[in-house]
Amino acid sequence: MKSIAEIRRDFPILERKIGENPLVYFDNGATSQKPQQVIDSIVNFYTTYNANIHRGVHTLSQEATNAYEEARRKLQKHINAAKSYEVIFTSGTTEGINLVATCLTPFVKKNDEILVLTTEHHSNIVPWQFLCERTGAILRPIPIDEKGMIILEDFKSILSERTKVVSCQHVSNALGNVHPVKEIITLAHSVGAVTLIDGAQSCPHFTIDVQDLDADFYVASGHKMYAPTGIGFLYGKEVWLEKLPPYKGGGDMIKTVCFDKTTYADLPYKLEAGTPNICGGIAYGVAIDYMHSLGMTNIADHEHALLRYAHKQIHNIGGITIYGTNDLDHKAGVISFNINGAHPYDIGTLLDQMGIAVRTGHHCAQPVMDFYHIPGTVRASFAVYNTLEEVDRLIEGIRKAIKMLL
């Protein structure tokens, strides 16, 4: 892997200052920064071969189509999907979940049950609520313990023949906990339920193998993986993608259209209506290349070292509550905490004045904040370009904030 200094030079925004302070960017759980290689790919597309895809015989269209479909194959390899057409381009994790929740409507009926983790992001709650409103199904939260981990025995006890969907995070965006999704999927399949895994916080950090997991659906967002916003993917097993009706109607998702009947295109295009985010998809492929040039194992090891160091240093300050499991082998690069007696927004504001970007609030995960009876947390989330020295600046900033507020 490149040295951290070399990696940081790939990310021009890291040269920025906030006031007089060099930027420390610890809000990677919300979105990652973009390497120059990805930025250059966007400029290159719009300056040399901008064209619509799948529909033109001219050179620009063919070049754009080839680059876009090559990005799909890169994603297929990244998650070890069996077929490239099992990878559906979306605008991100949210659209992927909404697509599945909408298209599963014919397969769900009144009093069926849909199970989601208590720690879920709102994007993995609200679309299922919509499905329940359409069908009369019931949404049930899967219990968690005080560390924010799934209670597997309780999960087993609420599984039944009425369970039709189990949808859960691979990694909690609010806590950083890595959930045992392979076991969750196996248990869900034992009662015939379909499974969806939200990989928004896992795909950037460690290797994903959807075939090994046996997930029916898996979703993620490009912008958390060093790619632009507005692009993501839905993986689906071929057998399930064939069953689903189209999500949207329009160009590119059809074989034939007449006023009597329309027939639909083969996968993946059946679920990709309209002109897509072509440039975003191509840049996503470049971001995947960048991650693999560093090595997913190297990325995971580096981020885990940051997590361990930050966890120890924050714990040693005293007067701070850290949320989520203390078993750091089951945690990704997120540390979520509160300073006792201080509001997280106040801490985040003071840290920003020191050039340190963290996330504060409920992190679009209000049910887990309600579980802990708190308004929100301060969340520091790490990426491959972060350093131990930046963690030291965070620790120094926390100490200064405590002196100012308490």
Short mmCIF file of C-alpha atoms in Angstrom, two decimals:
data_model
loop_
_atom_site.label_atom_id
_atom_site.label_comp_id
_atom_site.label_asym_id
_atom_site.label_seq_id
_atom_site.Cartn_x
_atom_site.Cartn_y
_atom_site.Cartn_z
CA MET A 1 0.00 0.00 0.00
CA LYS A 2 1.08 3.61 -0.54
CA SER A 3 2.32 5.49 2.49
CA ILE A 4 -0.31 7.57 4.29
CA ALA A 5 1.49 10.70 3.13
CA GLU A 6 1.17 9.54 -0.49
CA ILE A 7 -2.49 8.64 0.00
CA ARG A 8 -3.24 12.05 1.50
CA ARG A 9 -1.71 13.77 -1.51
CA ASP A 10 -4.34 12.02 -3.64
CA PHE A 11 -7.09 13.96 -1.81
CA PRO A 12 -6.76 17.68 -2.60
CA ILE A 13 -9.40 18.80 -0.10
CA LEU A 14 -7.15 17.67 2.75
CA GLU A 15 -4.95 20.70 2.00
CA ARG A 16 -7.80 22.96 3.08
CA LYS A 17 -7.78 24.99 6.27
CA ILE A 18 -10.78 25.83 8.45
CA GLY A 19 -9.90 29.27 9.73
CA GLU A 20 -6.25 28.98 10.71
CA ASN A 21 -6.43 25.23 11.35
CA PRO A 22 -5.64 22.41 8.93
CA LEU A 23 -8.74 20.35 8.19
CA VAL A 24 -9.21 17.12 10.10
CA TYR A 25 -12.05 15.28 8.38
CA PHE A 26 -13.70 12.70 10.63
CA ASP A 27 -17.16 12.68 9.01
CA ASN A 28 -16.50 9.80 6.62
CA GLY A 29 -19.59 7.95 7.80
CA ALA A 30 -21.63 10.71 6.14
CA THR A 31 -19.52 10.90 2.98
CA SER A 32 -15.90 10.30 2.05
CA GLN A 33 -13.60 12.73 0.30
CA LYS A 34 -12.64 12.05 -3.33
CA PRO A 35 -9.18 11.22 -4.69
CA GLN A 36 -7.78 13.16 -7.62
CA GLN A 37 -8.14 10.07 -9.81
CA VAL A 38 -11.92 10.13 -9.33
CA ILE A 39 -12.10 13.89 -9.86
CA ASP A 40 -10.05 13.57 -13.04
CA SER A 41 -12.35 10.82 -14.35
CA ILE A 42 -15.33 13.17 -14.03
CA VAL A 43 -13.55 15.95 -15.91
CA ASN A 44 -12.33 13.47 -18.53
CA PHE A 45 -15.85 12.16 -19.17
CA TYR A 46 -17.39 15.57 -19.72
CA THR A 47 -14.49 16.88 -21.81
CA THR A 48 -13.80 13.88 -24.05
CA TYR A 49 -16.68 11.38 -24.40
CA ASN A 50 -19.88 12.73 -22.83
CA ALA A 51 -22.80 10.87 -24.47
CA ASN A 52 -25.85 8.84 -23.55
CA ILE A 53 -25.38 5.09 -23.24
CA HIS A 54 -26.89 1.87 -24.58
CA ARG A 55 -28.65 3.68 -27.43
CA GLY A 56 -26.12 5.10 -29.84
CA VAL A 57 -23.91 3.58 -32.52
CA HIS A 58 -21.61 6.61 -32.65
CA THR A 59 -18.16 6.57 -31.09
CA LEU A 60 -18.88 8.70 -28.03
CA SER A 61 -21.90 6.62 -27.06
CA GLN A 62 -19.98 3.41 -27.48
CA GLU A 63 -17.08 4.69 -25.36
CA ALA A 64 -19.43 5.88 -22.61
CA THR A 65 -21.37 2.61 -22.67
CA ASN A 66 -18.21 0.54 -22.44
CA ALA A 67 -16.86 2.57 -19.51
CA TYR A 68 -20.20 2.42 -17.66
CA GLU A 69 -20.59 -1.32 -18.09
CA GLU A 70 -16.96 -1.88 -17.10
CA ALA A 71 -17.76 -0.09 -13.83
CA ARG A 72 -20.61 -2.57 -13.29
CA ARG A 73 -18.15 -5.44 -13.72
CA LYS A 74 -15.77 -3.82 -11.23
CA LEU A 75 -18.59 -3.67 -8.68
CA GLN A 76 -19.46 -7.29 -9.42
CA LYS A 77 -15.89 -8.28 -8.59
CA HIS A 78 -15.76 -6.00 -5.54
CA ILE A 79 -18.68 -7.78 -3.86
CA ASN A 80 -18.15 -11.18 -5.57
CA ALA A 81 -21.54 -11.28 -7.29
CA ALA A 82 -22.01 -14.31 -9.54
CA LYS A 83 -23.20 -12.28 -12.57
CA SER A 84 -22.61 -8.68 -13.63
CA TYR A 85 -26.34 -8.26 -14.30
CA GLU A 86 -27.01 -8.96 -10.61
CA VAL A 87 -25.58 -5.46 -9.99
CA ILE A 88 -28.18 -2.73 -10.51
CA PHE A 89 -27.01 0.88 -10.54
CA THR A 90 -29.04 3.16 -8.26
CA SER A 91 -28.68 6.67 -6.89
CA GLY A 92 -27.51 5.21 -3.58
CA THR A 93 -28.42 3.01 -0.63
CA THR A 94 -31.72 4.80 -0.06
CA GLU A 95 -32.96 4.17 -3.59
CA GLY A 96 -31.79 0.56 -3.45
CA ILE A 97 -33.86 -0.13 -0.33
CA ASN A 98 -36.86 1.75 -1.72
CA LEU A 99 -36.61 -0.21 -4.96
CA VAL A 100 -36.71 -3.55 -3.16
CA ALA A 101 -39.40 -2.47 -0.68
CA THR A 102 -41.60 -1.23 -3.53
CA CYS A 103 -41.07 -4.20 -5.83
CA LEU A 104 -41.71 -6.72 -3.06
CA THR A 105 -45.27 -5.42 -2.68
CA PRO A 106 -46.85 -8.36 -4.61
CA PHE A 107 -45.06 -10.83 -2.31
CA VAL A 108 -46.30 -9.37 0.99
CA LYS A 109 -49.81 -9.52 2.41
CA LYS A 110 -51.77 -8.39 5.45
CA ASN A 111 -50.33 -9.50 8.82
CA ASP A 112 -47.05 -10.63 7.29
CA GLU A 113 -44.08 -9.37 9.29
CA ILE A 114 -41.02 -7.36 8.27
CA LEU A 115 -38.13 -7.32 10.74
CA VAL A 116 -35.48 -4.60 11.01
CA LEU A 117 -32.82 -3.88 13.63
CA THR A 118 -33.49 -1.27 16.30
CA THR A 119 -30.25 0.45 15.23
CA GLU A 120 -31.30 0.99 11.60
CA HIS A 121 -30.80 4.15 9.60
CA HIS A 122 -34.12 5.77 8.72
CA SER A 123 -33.58 4.69 5.11
CA ASN A 124 -33.98 1.10 6.28
CA ILE A 125 -37.11 1.82 8.29
CA VAL A 126 -39.33 4.24 6.37
CA PRO A 127 -39.47 2.31 3.04
CA TRP A 128 -40.66 -0.76 4.95
CA GLN A 129 -43.27 1.34 6.72
CA PHE A 130 -44.49 2.38 3.28
CA LEU A 131 -44.69 -1.31 2.31
CA CYS A 132 -46.69 -2.04 5.47
CA GLU A 133 -49.09 0.80 4.67
CA ARG A 134 -49.63 -0.62 1.17
CA THR A 135 -50.13 -4.23 2.26
CA GLY A 136 -51.25 -4.32 5.89
CA ALA A 137 -48.01 -6.02 6.94
CA ILE A 138 -46.45 -5.35 10.34
CA LEU A 139 -43.00 -3.83 10.95
CA ARG A 140 -41.22 -5.26 13.99
CA PRO A 141 -37.90 -4.09 15.46
CA ILE A 142 -35.28 -6.71 16.30
CA PRO A 143 -34.11 -6.17 19.91
CA ILE A 144 -30.58 -5.06 20.76
CA ASP A 145 -28.56 -5.19 23.98
CA GLU A 146 -26.94 -2.28 25.81
CA LYS A 147 -23.93 -2.50 23.51
CA GLY A 148 -26.17 -2.00 20.50
CA MET A 149 -25.72 -5.57 19.22
CA ILE A 150 -28.52 -7.80 17.98
CA ILE A 151 -29.85 -10.24 20.59
CA LEU A 152 -29.85 -13.39 18.48
CA GLU A 153 -32.00 -15.42 20.86
CA ASP A 154 -34.69 -12.73 20.78
CA PHE A 155 -34.38 -12.57 17.00
CA LYS A 156 -34.91 -16.33 16.79
CA SER A 157 -37.95 -16.07 19.03
CA ILE A 158 -39.75 -13.54 16.81
CA LEU A 159 -39.00 -15.33 13.54
CA SER A 160 -41.99 -17.25 12.24
CA GLU A 161 -43.76 -18.33 9.08
CA ARG A 162 -45.25 -14.81 9.03
CA THR A 163 -41.76 -13.28 8.63
CA LYS A 164 -41.44 -12.31 4.98
CA VAL A 165 -38.55 -9.82 5.03
CA VAL A 166 -35.52 -9.34 7.28
CA SER A 167 -33.58 -6.16 6.54
CA CYS A 168 -30.60 -5.02 8.56
CA GLN A 169 -27.38 -3.04 8.53
CA HIS A 170 -24.08 -4.77 8.07
CA VAL A 171 -22.46 -1.98 10.10
CA SER A 172 -24.35 0.50 12.26
CA ASN A 173 -23.86 4.04 10.98
CA ALA A 174 -24.61 5.43 14.46
CA LEU A 175 -22.46 3.06 16.53
CA GLY A 176 -20.03 1.31 14.18
CA ASN A 177 -21.09 -2.16 15.36
CA VAL A 178 -20.54 -4.96 12.85
CA HIS A 179 -23.56 -7.26 12.99
CA PRO A 180 -23.40 -11.03 12.36
CA VAL A 181 -25.26 -10.73 9.08
CA LYS A 182 -24.32 -14.16 7.78
CA GLU A 183 -26.00 -15.78 10.78
CA ILE A 184 -28.95 -13.37 10.52
CA ILE A 185 -29.41 -14.32 6.86
CA THR A 186 -29.24 -18.05 7.62
CA LEU A 187 -31.85 -17.73 10.35
CA ALA A 188 -34.12 -15.62 8.13
CA HIS A 189 -33.87 -18.15 5.31
CA SER A 190 -34.82 -20.93 7.72
CA VAL A 191 -38.37 -19.48 7.84
CA GLY A 192 -38.44 -18.57 4.14
CA ALA A 193 -37.85 -14.83 4.57
CA VAL A 194 -36.11 -12.69 1.97
CA THR A 195 -33.09 -10.74 3.23
CA LEU A 196 -31.70 -7.29 2.47
CA ILE A 197 -28.42 -6.04 3.92
CA ASP A 198 -27.59 -2.34 4.10
CA GLY A 199 -23.89 -2.21 3.24
CA ALA A 200 -23.49 1.58 3.19
CA GLN A 201 -21.07 1.47 6.14
CA SER A 202 -19.39 -1.85 5.34
CA CYS A 203 -18.44 -1.63 1.65
CA PRO A 204 -15.95 1.22 2.22
CA HIS A 205 -14.12 -0.58 5.02
CA PHE A 206 -13.69 -4.30 4.42
CA THR A 207 -14.16 -7.05 1.85
CA ILE A 208 -17.74 -8.05 1.03
CA ASP A 209 -18.69 -11.43 -0.45
CA VAL A 210 -22.41 -11.54 -1.19
CA GLN A 211 -22.26 -15.19 -2.28
CA ASP A 212 -20.66 -16.25 0.98
CA LEU A 213 -23.19 -14.21 2.96
CA ASP A 214 -26.02 -15.68 0.84
CA ALA A 215 -27.79 -12.30 0.88
CA ASP A 216 -30.83 -11.98 -1.36
CA PHE A 217 -30.22 -8.23 -1.69
CA TYR A 218 -27.29 -6.02 -0.71
CA VAL A 219 -27.13 -2.23 -1.17
CA ALA A 220 -24.50 0.49 -0.82
CA SER A 221 -23.64 4.07 -1.81
CA GLY A 222 -20.71 5.22 -3.91
CA HIS A 223 -20.18 8.51 -2.09
CA LYS A 224 -19.03 6.68 1.04
CA MET A 225 -16.54 4.73 -1.12
CA TYR A 226 -14.57 7.70 -2.55
CA ALA A 227 -16.99 8.04 -5.51
CA PRO A 228 -19.40 10.94 -6.25
CA THR A 229 -22.80 11.40 -4.70
CA GLY A 230 -25.86 10.22 -6.60
CA ILE A 231 -24.56 6.75 -7.47
CA GLY A 232 -24.84 3.40 -5.71
CA PHE A 233 -25.74 -0.20 -6.34
CA LEU A 234 -28.28 -2.84 -5.53
CA TYR A 235 -27.09 -6.42 -5.67
CA GLY A 236 -29.81 -9.01 -6.03
CA LYS A 237 -29.75 -12.72 -6.60
CA GLU A 238 -30.75 -13.39 -10.18
CA VAL A 239 -33.72 -15.48 -9.07
CA TRP A 240 -35.11 -12.54 -7.08
CA LEU A 241 -34.34 -9.85 -9.63
CA GLU A 242 -36.20 -11.89 -12.25
CA LYS A 243 -39.25 -12.07 -9.97
CA LEU A 244 -39.41 -8.35 -9.22
CA PRO A 245 -41.63 -6.13 -11.36
CA PRO A 246 -40.05 -2.97 -12.79
CA TYR A 247 -39.49 -0.19 -10.28
CA LYS A 248 -39.98 2.67 -12.75
CA GLY A 249 -41.15 2.88 -16.35
CA GLY A 250 -39.31 4.66 -19.12
CA GLY A 251 -36.51 4.35 -21.60
CA ASP A 252 -33.97 1.54 -21.52
CA MET A 253 -36.08 -0.80 -19.34
CA ILE A 254 -38.21 -2.09 -22.23
CA LYS A 255 -37.95 -4.55 -25.08
CA THR A 256 -41.04 -3.38 -26.95
CA VAL A 257 -43.69 -0.75 -26.35
CA CYS A 258 -47.10 -0.51 -27.94
CA PHE A 259 -50.39 0.78 -26.60
CA ASP A 260 -51.68 -2.73 -26.03
CA LYS A 261 -48.72 -4.13 -24.10
CA THR A 262 -45.15 -3.38 -23.11
CA THR A 263 -42.50 -6.05 -22.63
CA TYR A 264 -39.52 -5.49 -20.39
CA ALA A 265 -35.80 -5.65 -20.98
CA ASP A 266 -33.55 -8.31 -19.53
CA LEU A 267 -31.52 -7.73 -16.36
CA PRO A 268 -30.09 -5.41 -15.29
CA TYR A 269 -31.88 -2.90 -17.52
CA LYS A 270 -35.39 -3.91 -16.41
CA LEU A 271 -34.67 -2.09 -13.15
CA GLU A 272 -32.72 0.85 -14.62
CA ALA A 273 -35.24 3.13 -16.32
CA GLY A 274 -34.14 6.40 -17.90
CA THR A 275 -30.78 8.02 -18.44
CA PRO A 276 -28.62 7.06 -15.46
CA ASN A 277 -25.87 8.94 -13.67
CA ILE A 278 -23.40 7.89 -16.36
CA CYS A 279 -20.48 9.96 -15.16
CA GLY A 280 -21.11 8.90 -11.55
CA GLY A 281 -21.14 5.23 -12.52
CA ILE A 282 -17.87 5.54 -14.42
CA ALA A 283 -16.28 7.46 -11.53
CA TYR A 284 -17.56 4.75 -9.16
CA GLY A 285 -15.52 2.25 -11.13
CA VAL A 286 -12.45 4.47 -10.77
CA ALA A 287 -13.05 4.69 -7.01
CA ILE A 288 -13.23 0.88 -6.83
CA ASP A 289 -9.91 0.72 -8.71
CA TYR A 290 -8.42 3.16 -6.23
CA MET A 291 -9.56 1.13 -3.22
CA HIS A 292 -8.20 -2.07 -4.70
CA SER A 293 -4.89 -0.40 -5.55
CA LEU A 294 -4.51 0.19 -1.81
CA GLY A 295 -5.86 -3.23 -0.88
CA MET A 296 -9.06 -3.81 1.08
CA THR A 297 -7.17 -5.66 3.83
CA ASN A 298 -4.74 -2.77 4.16
CA ILE A 299 -7.62 -0.29 4.36
CA ALA A 300 -9.33 -2.36 7.05
CA ASP A 301 -6.13 -2.76 9.09
CA HIS A 302 -5.29 0.94 8.95
CA GLU A 303 -8.79 2.08 9.92
CA HIS A 304 -8.94 -0.46 12.72
CA ALA A 305 -5.66 0.84 14.14
CA LEU A 306 -7.17 4.33 14.15
CA LEU A 307 -10.29 3.03 15.87
CA ARG A 308 -8.34 1.23 18.60
CA TYR A 309 -6.15 4.24 19.26
CA ALA A 310 -9.05 6.70 19.32
CA HIS A 311 -11.17 4.45 21.54
CA LYS A 312 -8.36 4.15 24.10
CA GLN A 313 -7.50 7.84 24.09
CA ILE A 314 -11.13 8.99 24.40
CA HIS A 315 -11.82 6.45 27.16
CA ASN A 316 -8.76 7.72 29.06
CA ILE A 317 -10.05 11.30 29.14
CA GLY A 318 -12.78 10.33 31.60
CA GLY A 319 -16.28 11.74 31.89
CA ILE A 320 -17.17 10.44 28.43
CA THR A 321 -19.71 7.80 27.45
CA ILE A 322 -18.85 5.73 24.37
CA TYR A 323 -21.81 4.04 22.68
CA GLY A 324 -21.70 0.70 20.89
CA THR A 325 -19.79 -2.46 21.62
CA ASN A 326 -16.39 -2.32 23.32
CA ASP A 327 -15.38 -5.46 21.40
CA LEU A 328 -13.45 -3.62 18.73
CA ASP A 329 -13.08 -6.78 16.65
CA HIS A 330 -16.81 -6.35 15.96
CA LYS A 331 -16.66 -2.66 15.20
CA ALA A 332 -15.79 -0.68 12.06
CA GLY A 333 -14.17 2.77 11.93
CA VAL A 334 -16.75 4.70 13.95
CA ILE A 335 -16.60 5.96 17.51
CA SER A 336 -19.78 7.55 18.85
CA PHE A 337 -19.65 9.33 22.21
CA ASN A 338 -20.97 12.05 24.49
CA ILE A 339 -19.21 14.22 27.02
CA ASN A 340 -21.20 13.89 30.21
CA GLY A 341 -23.02 17.16 30.92
CA ALA A 342 -22.52 18.65 27.44
CA HIS A 343 -24.77 18.66 24.38
CA PRO A 344 -23.25 16.97 21.32
CA TYR A 345 -24.02 20.01 19.13
CA ASP A 346 -21.93 22.22 21.41
CA ILE A 347 -19.01 19.79 21.20
CA GLY A 348 -19.29 19.58 17.41
CA THR A 349 -19.37 23.37 17.09
CA LEU A 350 -16.27 23.84 19.23
CA LEU A 351 -14.39 21.10 17.38
CA ASP A 352 -15.27 22.73 14.06
CA GLN A 353 -13.71 25.97 15.28
CA MET A 354 -10.52 23.94 15.73
CA GLY A 355 -10.75 22.58 12.17
CA ILE A 356 -12.07 19.16 13.20
CA ALA A 357 -15.11 17.91 11.28
CA VAL A 358 -17.25 15.38 13.18
CA ARG A 359 -20.93 14.53 12.92
CA THR A 360 -23.35 15.43 15.70
CA GLY A 361 -27.00 14.52 16.17
CA HIS A 362 -29.08 11.39 15.81
CA HIS A 363 -27.35 10.28 12.57
CA CYS A 364 -30.70 9.43 10.94
CA ALA A 365 -31.08 6.70 13.57
CA GLN A 366 -33.54 8.14 16.07
CA PRO A 367 -34.78 4.78 17.44
CA VAL A 368 -31.32 3.87 18.73
CA MET A 369 -30.95 7.30 20.33
CA ASP A 370 -34.32 6.75 22.00
CA PHE A 371 -33.01 3.36 23.18
CA TYR A 372 -30.15 5.13 24.97
CA HIS A 373 -32.39 8.06 26.08
CA ILE A 374 -30.10 10.64 24.49
CA PRO A 375 -30.69 13.40 21.89
CA GLY A 376 -27.70 12.33 19.82
CA THR A 377 -23.96 11.73 19.90
CA VAL A 378 -20.69 13.08 18.61
CA ARG A 379 -19.49 10.67 15.90
CA ALA A 380 -15.95 10.45 14.58
CA SER A 381 -15.67 8.15 11.57
CA PHE A 382 -12.44 7.21 9.85
CA ALA A 383 -11.17 6.64 6.33
CA VAL A 384 -7.93 5.42 4.81
CA TYR A 385 -6.44 8.94 4.59
CA ASN A 386 -6.83 9.68 8.33
CA THR A 387 -3.83 9.56 10.66
CA LEU A 388 -2.96 8.95 14.30
CA GLU A 389 -1.80 12.57 14.46
CA GLU A 390 -5.31 13.66 13.48
CA VAL A 391 -6.72 11.51 16.28
CA ASP A 392 -4.37 13.32 18.65
CA ARG A 393 -5.82 16.62 17.44
CA LEU A 394 -9.32 15.27 18.12
CA ILE A 395 -8.29 14.30 21.66
CA GLU A 396 -6.75 17.73 22.23
CA GLY A 397 -9.92 19.34 20.88
CA ILE A 398 -12.14 17.29 23.19
CA ARG A 399 -10.04 18.29 26.19
CA LYS A 400 -10.28 21.96 25.23
CA ALA A 401 -14.04 21.68 24.72
CA ILE A 402 -14.47 20.13 28.17
CA LYS A 403 -12.58 23.02 29.78
CA MET A 404 -14.71 25.54 27.91
CA LEU A 405 -18.08 23.93 28.64
CA LEU A 406 -17.78 22.28 32.04
#
